[in-house]
Amino acid sequence: MVTVKINGVEHKIEAEADMPLLWAIRDLVGLTGTKFGCGMAQCGACTVYIDGSPTRSCQTFIGDIEGAEVTTVEGLKGKVAETVQAVWADLDVPQCGYCQSGQIMSATDLLANNPKPTDADIDAAMSGNLCRCATYHRIRAGIHEAAKRLEA
């Protein structure tokens, strides 16, 4: 059994230590916003924060995070997160939407740490998040717009 706080709620998860955190979040806790993409930590669809750092949950094992604080897209809060989410809706950033929870998690982390990112900063921060619909120009525009709104 592993005790993990997910979105502020403590969960005692009974699972094998090598169960990916993604499956614990989705199958045992019932939070389905975090998506399975590639299973190899290369597409970013499964991005969550562990103790405040963006992490790929498909390759993070439940046994390695005893006592950690996990935040999923459902638990993302604060001015930066709310601004990113509002901009995503206002600009209609997603196309199919499948990768967007990971995109939002990464974009929020970027803007929390760099309130005025350049295109190069955005490309570097978002490079681990793939979008099968290729909405990268809308994602970049969304990040720039969120930065403007946060500055205002």
Short mmCIF file of C-alpha atoms in Angstrom, two decimals:
data_model
loop_
_atom_site.label_atom_id
_atom_site.label_comp_id
_atom_site.label_asym_id
_atom_site.label_seq_id
_atom_site.Cartn_x
_atom_site.Cartn_y
_atom_site.Cartn_z
CA MET A 1 0.00 0.00 0.00
CA VAL A 2 1.22 3.47 -0.92
CA THR A 3 -0.10 6.71 0.52
CA VAL A 4 -0.20 9.58 -1.96
CA LYS A 5 -1.97 12.92 -1.86
CA ILE A 6 -3.74 13.53 -5.17
CA ASN A 7 -5.28 16.96 -5.70
CA GLY A 8 -5.14 17.57 -1.96
CA VAL A 9 -6.86 14.32 -0.98
CA GLU A 10 -4.90 11.54 0.67
CA HIS A 11 -5.30 8.16 -1.03
CA LYS A 12 -4.11 4.82 0.25
CA ILE A 13 -3.48 2.92 -2.96
CA GLU A 14 -3.30 -0.84 -2.88
CA ALA A 15 -1.28 -1.80 -5.91
CA GLU A 16 1.95 -3.42 -6.92
CA ALA A 17 4.90 -1.04 -6.53
CA ASP A 18 5.59 -1.15 -10.26
CA MET A 19 2.10 0.03 -11.27
CA PRO A 20 2.40 3.24 -13.29
CA LEU A 21 1.01 6.26 -11.48
CA LEU A 22 -1.17 6.92 -14.55
CA TRP A 23 -3.12 3.71 -13.99
CA ALA A 24 -3.50 4.41 -10.28
CA ILE A 25 -4.85 7.89 -11.04
CA ARG A 26 -7.26 6.71 -13.72
CA ASP A 27 -8.27 3.21 -12.62
CA LEU A 28 -8.03 3.30 -8.84
CA VAL A 29 -8.72 6.95 -8.01
CA GLY A 30 -11.12 7.56 -10.93
CA LEU A 31 -9.61 10.77 -12.32
CA THR A 32 -9.64 10.44 -16.10
CA GLY A 33 -8.36 13.86 -17.23
CA THR A 34 -4.79 12.57 -17.40
CA LYS A 35 -4.46 10.58 -20.61
CA PHE A 36 -2.45 7.62 -21.85
CA GLY A 37 -0.57 8.54 -24.99
CA CYS A 38 2.54 6.55 -25.76
CA GLY A 39 3.41 4.76 -22.53
CA MET A 40 7.07 5.76 -22.95
CA ALA A 41 7.06 9.27 -21.38
CA GLN A 42 7.64 10.87 -24.78
CA CYS A 43 4.31 12.44 -25.73
CA GLY A 44 3.32 14.34 -22.57
CA ALA A 45 -0.37 13.35 -22.52
CA CYS A 46 0.09 11.85 -19.06
CA THR A 47 1.75 14.91 -17.48
CA VAL A 48 0.99 15.53 -13.82
CA TYR A 49 2.85 17.48 -11.15
CA ILE A 50 4.65 15.50 -8.48
CA ASP A 51 5.63 17.78 -5.63
CA GLY A 52 5.18 20.70 -8.04
CA SER A 53 7.28 19.38 -10.93
CA PRO A 54 5.83 18.24 -14.27
CA THR A 55 6.27 14.49 -14.51
CA ARG A 56 5.18 11.82 -16.97
CA SER A 57 2.89 9.55 -14.97
CA CYS A 58 3.06 6.63 -17.41
CA GLN A 59 6.67 5.93 -16.43
CA THR A 60 6.45 6.92 -12.75
CA PHE A 61 5.80 3.96 -10.52
CA ILE A 62 3.44 4.19 -7.60
CA GLY A 63 6.01 2.57 -5.33
CA ASP A 64 8.46 5.41 -5.99
CA ILE A 65 6.21 8.25 -4.81
CA GLU A 66 5.19 7.30 -1.27
CA GLY A 67 4.08 10.48 0.52
CA ALA A 68 4.25 12.64 -2.63
CA GLU A 69 1.84 15.38 -3.58
CA VAL A 70 0.35 14.74 -7.03
CA THR A 71 -1.65 17.31 -8.99
CA THR A 72 -3.64 16.29 -12.04
CA VAL A 73 -5.39 18.56 -14.51
CA GLU A 74 -8.56 18.20 -12.41
CA GLY A 75 -6.76 19.67 -9.40
CA LEU A 76 -4.87 22.44 -11.19
CA LYS A 77 -5.64 25.73 -9.40
CA GLY A 78 -4.45 29.27 -9.13
CA LYS A 79 -4.32 32.37 -11.26
CA VAL A 80 -1.90 30.99 -13.85
CA ALA A 81 -3.78 27.70 -14.27
CA GLU A 82 -7.16 29.40 -14.46
CA THR A 83 -5.84 31.90 -17.02
CA VAL A 84 -4.35 29.15 -19.20
CA GLN A 85 -7.61 27.19 -19.06
CA ALA A 86 -9.68 30.27 -19.92
CA VAL A 87 -7.44 31.15 -22.85
CA TRP A 88 -7.56 27.57 -24.13
CA ALA A 89 -11.36 27.86 -24.25
CA ASP A 90 -11.45 31.45 -25.57
CA LEU A 91 -9.02 30.76 -28.42
CA ASP A 92 -10.35 27.27 -29.11
CA VAL A 93 -6.83 25.88 -28.77
CA PRO A 94 -7.66 22.15 -28.83
CA GLN A 95 -8.74 20.32 -31.91
CA CYS A 96 -9.47 16.77 -30.77
CA GLY A 97 -8.41 17.66 -27.22
CA TYR A 98 -6.80 14.36 -26.33
CA CYS A 99 -3.36 15.78 -25.50
CA GLN A 100 -4.62 18.98 -23.96
CA SER A 101 -4.47 18.01 -20.29
CA GLY A 102 -0.73 17.48 -20.71
CA GLN A 103 -0.42 20.66 -22.79
CA ILE A 104 -2.22 22.67 -20.10
CA MET A 105 -0.08 21.20 -17.32
CA SER A 106 3.13 22.06 -19.19
CA ALA A 107 1.93 25.52 -20.26
CA THR A 108 0.91 26.35 -16.70
CA ASP A 109 4.30 25.30 -15.38
CA LEU A 110 6.03 27.37 -18.06
CA LEU A 111 4.07 30.53 -17.25
CA ALA A 112 4.44 30.03 -13.49
CA ASN A 113 8.21 30.01 -13.94
CA ASN A 114 8.57 32.35 -16.92
CA PRO A 115 5.80 34.96 -17.15
CA LYS A 116 7.09 36.42 -20.46
CA PRO A 117 8.22 33.47 -22.57
CA THR A 118 9.64 33.93 -26.05
CA ASP A 119 8.77 31.57 -28.88
CA ALA A 120 12.05 29.74 -28.16
CA ASP A 121 11.11 29.42 -24.47
CA ILE A 122 7.71 28.02 -25.43
CA ASP A 123 9.22 25.59 -27.92
CA ALA A 124 11.70 24.34 -25.32
CA ALA A 125 9.13 24.02 -22.52
CA MET A 126 6.51 22.37 -24.69
CA SER A 127 8.82 20.13 -26.75
CA GLY A 128 7.90 17.06 -24.69
CA ASN A 129 4.20 17.45 -25.48
CA LEU A 130 3.05 16.06 -28.79
CA CYS A 131 -0.19 16.95 -30.54
CA ARG A 132 -1.43 14.55 -33.19
CA CYS A 133 -3.63 17.30 -34.62
CA ALA A 134 -0.61 19.65 -34.90
CA THR A 135 -2.24 22.58 -33.13
CA TYR A 136 1.18 23.87 -32.07
CA HIS A 137 0.53 27.34 -33.50
CA ARG A 138 -2.67 27.60 -31.44
CA ILE A 139 -0.90 26.31 -28.34
CA ARG A 140 1.87 28.91 -28.76
CA ALA A 141 -0.71 31.66 -29.36
CA GLY A 142 -2.58 30.51 -26.26
CA ILE A 143 0.55 30.71 -24.12
CA HIS A 144 1.34 34.21 -25.42
CA GLU A 145 -2.24 35.33 -24.76
CA ALA A 146 -2.19 33.85 -21.25
CA ALA A 147 1.07 35.69 -20.56
CA LYS A 148 -0.53 38.98 -21.71
CA ARG A 149 -3.59 38.44 -19.52
CA LEU A 150 -1.47 37.56 -16.53
CA GLU A 151 0.63 40.67 -17.01
CA ALA A 152 -2.43 42.95 -17.20
#
